[in-house]
CSV table of C-alpha atoms in Angstrom, one decimal:
chain,number,residue,atom,x,y,z
A,1,UNK,CA,-105.7,-26.5,-21.1
A,2,UNK,CA,-103.7,-30.0,-22.2
A,3,UNK,CA,-103.6,-32.8,-24.2
A,4,UNK,CA,-105.4,-36.0,-23.3
A,5,UNK,CA,-106.1,-39.7,-24.6
A,6,UNK,CA,-110.2,-40.4,-24.6
A,7,UNK,CA,-111.4,-43.5,-25.0
A,8,UNK,CA,-113.2,-44.1,-27.7
A,9,UNK,CA,-113.9,-46.9,-31.0
A,10,UNK,CA,-112.7,-46.7,-34.3
A,11,UNK,CA,-113.6,-48.2,-37.4
A,12,UNK,CA,-112.6,-47.9,-41.1
A,13,UNK,CA,-113.2,-44.5,-42.5
A,14,UNK,CA,-114.3,-43.2,-45.8
A,15,UNK,CA,-110.7,-42.0,-46.6
A,16,UNK,CA,-107.4,-44.3,-46.5
A,17,UNK,CA,-105.9,-41.6,-44.1
A,18,UNK,CA,-109.3,-41.5,-41.5
A,19,UNK,CA,-111.3,-43.4,-39.2
A,20,UNK,CA,-115.0,-43.3,-38.1
A,21,UNK,CA,-114.9,-42.6,-33.9
A,22,UNK,CA,-117.8,-43.4,-31.8
A,23,UNK,CA,-117.2,-41.9,-28.3
A,24,UNK,CA,-120.3,-41.6,-25.5
A,25,UNK,CA,-120.9,-38.2,-23.8
A,26,UNK,CA,-120.8,-38.2,-20.0
A,27,UNK,CA,-124.8,-38.5,-20.2
A,28,UNK,CA,-124.5,-41.2,-22.6
A,29,UNK,CA,-124.9,-39.8,-25.8
A,30,UNK,CA,-123.1,-40.9,-28.7
A,31,UNK,CA,-121.2,-39.2,-31.0
A,32,UNK,CA,-119.3,-40.0,-33.8
A,33,UNK,CA,-117.0,-38.6,-36.4
A,34,UNK,CA,-114.5,-39.4,-38.9
A,35,UNK,CA,-110.8,-37.8,-37.9
A,36,UNK,CA,-107.7,-37.9,-39.1
A,37,UNK,CA,-105.3,-41.6,-38.6
A,38,UNK,CA,-102.6,-38.6,-36.2
A,39,UNK,CA,-104.8,-38.0,-33.4
A,40,UNK,CA,-105.4,-42.2,-32.9
A,41,UNK,CA,-102.7,-43.6,-30.1
A,42,UNK,CA,-103.2,-46.8,-32.6
A,43,UNK,CA,-104.2,-46.0,-36.0
A,44,UNK,CA,-103.9,-49.0,-37.1
A,45,UNK,CA,-106.0,-50.9,-34.8
A,46,UNK,CA,-110.2,-50.9,-35.4
A,47,UNK,CA,-112.5,-51.5,-31.9
A,48,UNK,CA,-111.2,-49.7,-28.7
A,49,UNK,CA,-108.8,-47.2,-29.1
A,50,UNK,CA,-108.2,-44.1,-27.8
A,51,UNK,CA,-108.0,-40.4,-29.5
A,52,UNK,CA,-105.9,-37.4,-29.0
A,53,UNK,CA,-107.9,-34.4,-27.3
A,54,UNK,CA,-107.9,-30.8,-25.5
A,55,UNK,CA,-109.0,-31.2,-22.2
A,56,UNK,CA,-109.6,-29.9,-18.7
A,57,UNK,CA,-111.0,-31.0,-15.4
A,58,UNK,CA,-114.2,-29.2,-14.7
A,59,UNK,CA,-115.7,-30.4,-11.9
A,60,UNK,CA,-117.2,-33.9,-10.6
A,61,UNK,CA,-115.1,-36.0,-12.1
A,62,UNK,CA,-116.0,-34.2,-15.4
A,63,UNK,CA,-113.7,-33.0,-18.5
A,64,UNK,CA,-114.5,-30.6,-21.0
A,65,UNK,CA,-113.4,-31.9,-24.1
A,66,UNK,CA,-112.6,-30.4,-27.5
A,67,UNK,CA,-112.4,-33.2,-30.1
A,68,UNK,CA,-110.4,-32.8,-33.1
A,69,UNK,CA,-113.4,-33.2,-35.6
A,70,UNK,CA,-116.5,-32.3,-35.9
A,71,UNK,CA,-119.3,-34.7,-34.6
A,72,UNK,CA,-122.4,-35.2,-36.4
A,73,UNK,CA,-124.3,-35.7,-33.2
A,74,UNK,CA,-122.8,-32.5,-31.4
A,75,UNK,CA,-120.7,-29.6,-30.9
A,76,UNK,CA,-117.1,-30.6,-31.1
A,77,UNK,CA,-116.8,-29.3,-27.3
A,78,UNK,CA,-118.6,-32.1,-25.0
A,79,UNK,CA,-117.9,-33.4,-21.2
A,80,UNK,CA,-117.2,-37.0,-20.4
A,81,UNK,CA,-116.5,-38.7,-17.0
A,82,UNK,CA,-113.0,-38.8,-16.1
A,83,UNK,CA,-112.9,-42.2,-16.1
A,84,UNK,CA,-112.7,-42.2,-20.2
A,85,UNK,CA,-110.0,-40.5,-19.6
A,86,UNK,CA,-106.5,-42.4,-20.1
A,87,UNK,CA,-103.7,-40.6,-19.0
A,88,UNK,CA,-102.2,-37.2,-19.5
A,89,UNK,CA,-99.9,-37.3,-22.5
B,1,UNK,CA,-107.1,-11.1,-40.1
B,2,UNK,CA,-105.9,-12.8,-43.9
B,3,UNK,CA,-102.4,-13.5,-44.0
B,4,UNK,CA,-100.3,-12.1,-47.1
B,5,UNK,CA,-98.3,-14.5,-49.1
B,6,UNK,CA,-95.1,-13.4,-46.9
B,7,UNK,CA,-97.3,-13.7,-43.8
B,8,UNK,CA,-97.9,-17.6,-44.8
B,9,UNK,CA,-94.5,-18.3,-46.3
B,10,UNK,CA,-93.0,-16.8,-42.9
B,11,UNK,CA,-95.9,-19.3,-40.8
B,12,UNK,CA,-94.5,-22.6,-42.6
B,13,UNK,CA,-90.7,-21.5,-41.9
B,14,UNK,CA,-92.2,-21.4,-38.0
B,15,UNK,CA,-94.4,-24.1,-38.3
B,16,UNK,CA,-97.2,-22.4,-37.7
B,17,UNK,CA,-98.6,-24.0,-40.9
B,18,UNK,CA,-97.9,-27.5,-42.3
B,19,UNK,CA,-98.3,-28.4,-45.8
B,20,UNK,CA,-97.3,-31.5,-47.0
B,21,UNK,CA,-95.7,-31.8,-49.2
B,22,UNK,CA,-94.9,-28.2,-49.7
B,23,UNK,CA,-97.3,-26.1,-51.8
B,24,UNK,CA,-95.2,-24.7,-55.0
B,25,UNK,CA,-94.3,-20.6,-55.0
B,26,UNK,CA,-95.3,-18.0,-56.0
B,27,UNK,CA,-99.0,-18.0,-53.7
B,28,UNK,CA,-101.4,-16.1,-54.8
B,29,UNK,CA,-101.4,-12.8,-52.6
B,30,UNK,CA,-103.4,-14.3,-49.9
B,31,UNK,CA,-104.0,-17.5,-50.5
B,32,UNK,CA,-102.9,-20.9,-51.5
B,33,UNK,CA,-103.7,-23.9,-53.8
B,34,UNK,CA,-104.2,-27.2,-53.2
B,35,UNK,CA,-104.1,-30.0,-55.2
B,36,UNK,CA,-106.4,-33.3,-56.2
B,37,UNK,CA,-106.0,-36.8,-54.6
B,38,UNK,CA,-107.1,-39.3,-56.7
B,39,UNK,CA,-108.9,-41.3,-54.0
B,40,UNK,CA,-112.7,-40.5,-54.6
B,41,UNK,CA,-115.9,-41.6,-53.3
B,42,UNK,CA,-119.4,-41.5,-55.7
B,43,UNK,CA,-122.2,-42.5,-53.7
B,44,UNK,CA,-124.0,-45.5,-54.2
B,45,UNK,CA,-127.3,-45.7,-56.4
B,46,UNK,CA,-130.8,-47.2,-55.1
B,47,UNK,CA,-129.4,-47.4,-51.5
B,48,UNK,CA,-133.1,-47.5,-49.4
B,49,UNK,CA,-131.0,-45.8,-46.4
B,50,UNK,CA,-132.0,-42.5,-44.6
B,51,UNK,CA,-129.3,-40.8,-43.3
B,52,UNK,CA,-130.0,-39.6,-39.6
B,53,UNK,CA,-127.4,-37.6,-37.4
B,54,UNK,CA,-128.1,-39.4,-34.4
B,55,UNK,CA,-126.1,-42.1,-33.1
B,56,UNK,CA,-123.6,-44.2,-35.3
B,57,UNK,CA,-124.3,-41.7,-38.7
B,58,UNK,CA,-120.5,-42.7,-39.5
B,59,UNK,CA,-121.1,-46.3,-39.9
B,60,UNK,CA,-124.4,-45.0,-42.8
B,61,UNK,CA,-122.2,-43.1,-44.5
B,62,UNK,CA,-119.3,-45.8,-45.4
B,63,UNK,CA,-122.3,-47.8,-46.2
B,64,UNK,CA,-123.3,-44.9,-49.4
B,65,UNK,CA,-120.5,-44.4,-51.1
B,66,UNK,CA,-118.2,-47.3,-53.2
B,67,UNK,CA,-114.5,-46.3,-53.9
B,68,UNK,CA,-113.0,-44.8,-57.2
B,69,UNK,CA,-109.7,-43.7,-57.9
B,70,UNK,CA,-108.9,-41.0,-60.5
B,71,UNK,CA,-107.1,-42.6,-63.5
B,72,UNK,CA,-104.9,-40.9,-66.2
B,73,UNK,CA,-107.7,-40.4,-68.3
B,74,UNK,CA,-109.5,-38.1,-65.3
B,75,UNK,CA,-112.6,-38.8,-63.9
B,76,UNK,CA,-115.9,-37.4,-65.7
B,77,UNK,CA,-117.9,-35.7,-63.0
B,78,UNK,CA,-121.3,-35.3,-64.5
B,79,UNK,CA,-124.3,-32.6,-64.1
B,80,UNK,CA,-126.2,-32.8,-60.7
B,81,UNK,CA,-123.7,-35.7,-59.5
B,82,UNK,CA,-122.3,-35.2,-56.2
B,83,UNK,CA,-118.5,-36.8,-55.0
B,84,UNK,CA,-116.3,-36.9,-52.3
B,85,UNK,CA,-112.6,-36.1,-52.5
B,86,UNK,CA,-109.3,-35.1,-50.9
B,87,UNK,CA,-106.8,-32.5,-51.5
B,88,UNK,CA,-103.2,-34.1,-52.2
B,89,UNK,CA,-101.0,-32.1,-49.3
B,90,UNK,CA,-102.0,-33.0,-45.4
B,91,UNK,CA,-102.6,-29.6,-43.8
B,92,UNK,CA,-101.5,-29.2,-40.2
B,93,UNK,CA,-102.2,-25.8,-38.3
B,94,UNK,CA,-100.8,-26.6,-34.6
B,95,UNK,CA,-102.7,-25.5,-31.6
B,96,UNK,CA,-99.2,-25.6,-29.1
B,97,UNK,CA,-96.6,-23.3,-31.6
B,98,UNK,CA,-93.9,-21.9,-29.8
B,99,UNK,CA,-96.0,-18.4,-29.6
B,100,UNK,CA,-99.5,-19.7,-28.6
B,101,UNK,CA,-100.3,-16.4,-29.1
B,102,UNK,CA,-100.1,-16.8,-33.3
B,103,UNK,CA,-102.2,-19.3,-33.7
B,104,UNK,CA,-103.7,-19.8,-37.5
B,105,UNK,CA,-107.0,-21.3,-38.6
B,106,UNK,CA,-108.1,-21.2,-42.2
B,107,UNK,CA,-110.9,-21.5,-44.8
B,108,UNK,CA,-111.3,-23.7,-47.6
B,109,UNK,CA,-112.6,-21.8,-50.8
B,110,UNK,CA,-113.5,-22.8,-54.6
B,111,UNK,CA,-110.9,-21.5,-57.9
B,112,UNK,CA,-112.7,-18.8,-59.7
B,113,UNK,CA,-112.0,-20.4,-62.8
B,114,UNK,CA,-113.9,-24.1,-61.6
B,115,UNK,CA,-116.5,-22.2,-60.2
B,116,UNK,CA,-117.4,-21.0,-63.9
B,117,UNK,CA,-117.6,-24.5,-64.9
B,118,UNK,CA,-120.7,-25.2,-62.3
B,119,UNK,CA,-118.2,-27.4,-60.0
B,120,UNK,CA,-118.1,-26.7,-56.1
B,121,UNK,CA,-115.5,-28.0,-54.0
B,122,UNK,CA,-117.0,-27.4,-50.9
B,123,UNK,CA,-121.0,-26.0,-49.7
B,124,UNK,CA,-121.8,-25.3,-46.1
B,125,UNK,CA,-118.1,-26.6,-44.3
B,126,UNK,CA,-115.4,-24.1,-45.6
B,127,UNK,CA,-113.8,-23.8,-42.2
B,128,UNK,CA,-110.7,-25.8,-40.8
B,129,UNK,CA,-110.1,-24.7,-37.3
B,130,UNK,CA,-107.4,-24.3,-35.4
B,131,UNK,CA,-105.7,-27.6,-34.3
B,132,UNK,CA,-106.5,-29.4,-37.6
B,133,UNK,CA,-104.4,-32.3,-38.8
B,134,UNK,CA,-104.9,-34.0,-42.3
B,135,UNK,CA,-106.2,-34.0,-46.2
B,136,UNK,CA,-109.0,-31.8,-46.4
B,137,UNK,CA,-111.9,-33.1,-47.2
B,138,UNK,CA,-113.7,-31.5,-50.0
B,139,UNK,CA,-117.7,-31.8,-50.7
B,140,UNK,CA,-117.7,-31.4,-54.8
B,141,UNK,CA,-120.6,-31.2,-57.0
B,142,UNK,CA,-120.8,-30.4,-60.7
B,143,UNK,CA,-123.8,-27.2,-60.8
B,144,UNK,CA,-122.6,-26.8,-64.7
B,145,UNK,CA,-125.0,-27.9,-67.8
B,146,UNK,CA,-121.5,-30.2,-68.6
B,147,UNK,CA,-119.4,-32.8,-67.8
B,148,UNK,CA,-116.1,-31.7,-66.1
B,149,UNK,CA,-113.1,-33.6,-66.3
B,150,UNK,CA,-111.5,-33.6,-63.3
B,151,UNK,CA,-107.4,-35.2,-62.5
B,152,UNK,CA,-104.9,-36.6,-60.4
B,153,UNK,CA,-103.2,-33.0,-58.6
B,154,UNK,CA,-105.3,-30.5,-60.6
B,155,UNK,CA,-105.6,-27.4,-58.7
B,156,UNK,CA,-108.3,-27.9,-56.8
B,157,UNK,CA,-108.9,-24.8,-54.7
B,158,UNK,CA,-106.7,-22.6,-52.7
B,159,UNK,CA,-107.0,-22.2,-48.9
B,160,UNK,CA,-107.1,-19.0,-47.1
B,161,UNK,CA,-105.2,-18.8,-43.4
B,162,UNK,CA,-106.5,-16.2,-40.7
B,163,UNK,CA,-105.1,-15.6,-37.8
B,164,UNK,CA,-106.8,-16.5,-33.9
B,165,UNK,CA,-106.6,-14.1,-31.1
B,166,UNK,CA,-105.5,-15.5,-28.4
B,167,UNK,CA,-105.2,-19.3,-27.8
B,168,UNK,CA,-108.8,-21.8,-28.2
B,169,UNK,CA,-110.1,-22.4,-24.8
B,170,UNK,CA,-113.3,-24.3,-24.3
B,171,UNK,CA,-115.9,-22.4,-23.6
B,172,UNK,CA,-116.8,-23.6,-20.5
B,173,UNK,CA,-119.3,-21.1,-19.0
B,174,UNK,CA,-121.7,-22.7,-21.5
B,175,UNK,CA,-121.4,-26.3,-20.1
B,176,UNK,CA,-122.1,-24.6,-16.6
B,177,UNK,CA,-124.3,-27.4,-14.4
B,178,UNK,CA,-124.7,-29.4,-17.4
B,179,UNK,CA,-122.9,-32.3,-19.3
B,180,UNK,CA,-125.0,-32.7,-22.5
B,181,UNK,CA,-123.1,-31.3,-25.6
B,182,UNK,CA,-124.7,-29.0,-27.0
B,183,UNK,CA,-124.9,-26.2,-24.6
B,184,UNK,CA,-127.9,-25.6,-22.2
B,185,UNK,CA,-130.9,-27.4,-22.4
B,186,UNK,CA,-133.3,-25.6,-20.6
């Protein structure tokens, strides 16, 4: 497994050290959670952003992803489309 | 396996556990005390909101709470009241240490002294997964009969460290043939 940047949207978190993160699975299901700013590519930016995740390129242009926090809607293991993965860190 | 205080110290020296600022020694035999940060979140009263854990619940939660700061005189947590707090210390449990077979996870637990006063510092969410980085959020409630005075940097919880066998990987088998986040959907 390697670290990748996963596209997301960020907004202010509950506490100053964290941000609210919004992204989607490959099926379009919403995923949201709070995470420490250390995982965010641009921690001072709200709006389009990227979050550091552990992932593996699986099949059919999909990535299995381990998120660094537990989402409200799902497990922390999700599947995303390859175009949601920006670059290898 | 739970780490002893000797192993905790060794893990800190080897950067398998990060605690910032460094905790005071001596540690307990099998845990490290963490202190309370001064920022807390108080639920607002009389909101007509239903918490629906689908969609953008993070936005909903931000509407539920207001900011509060623990003053020098402390914050009085009344019986039955629920607030969110954080540890003063930042924790780092890296997934990529030099020795990948020696990854560490942790559990946050209350302190028995505070429990006797009726204070819960977490419920249902004690696990600090390997790979975690940040301040630990505490779900605090006073189940006792009398108000509890919370003070900035008071010892509020303890962290118990455990070794993780092998390096965590995604359970790719559960995703075989589908792409929903909750595993195989029949």
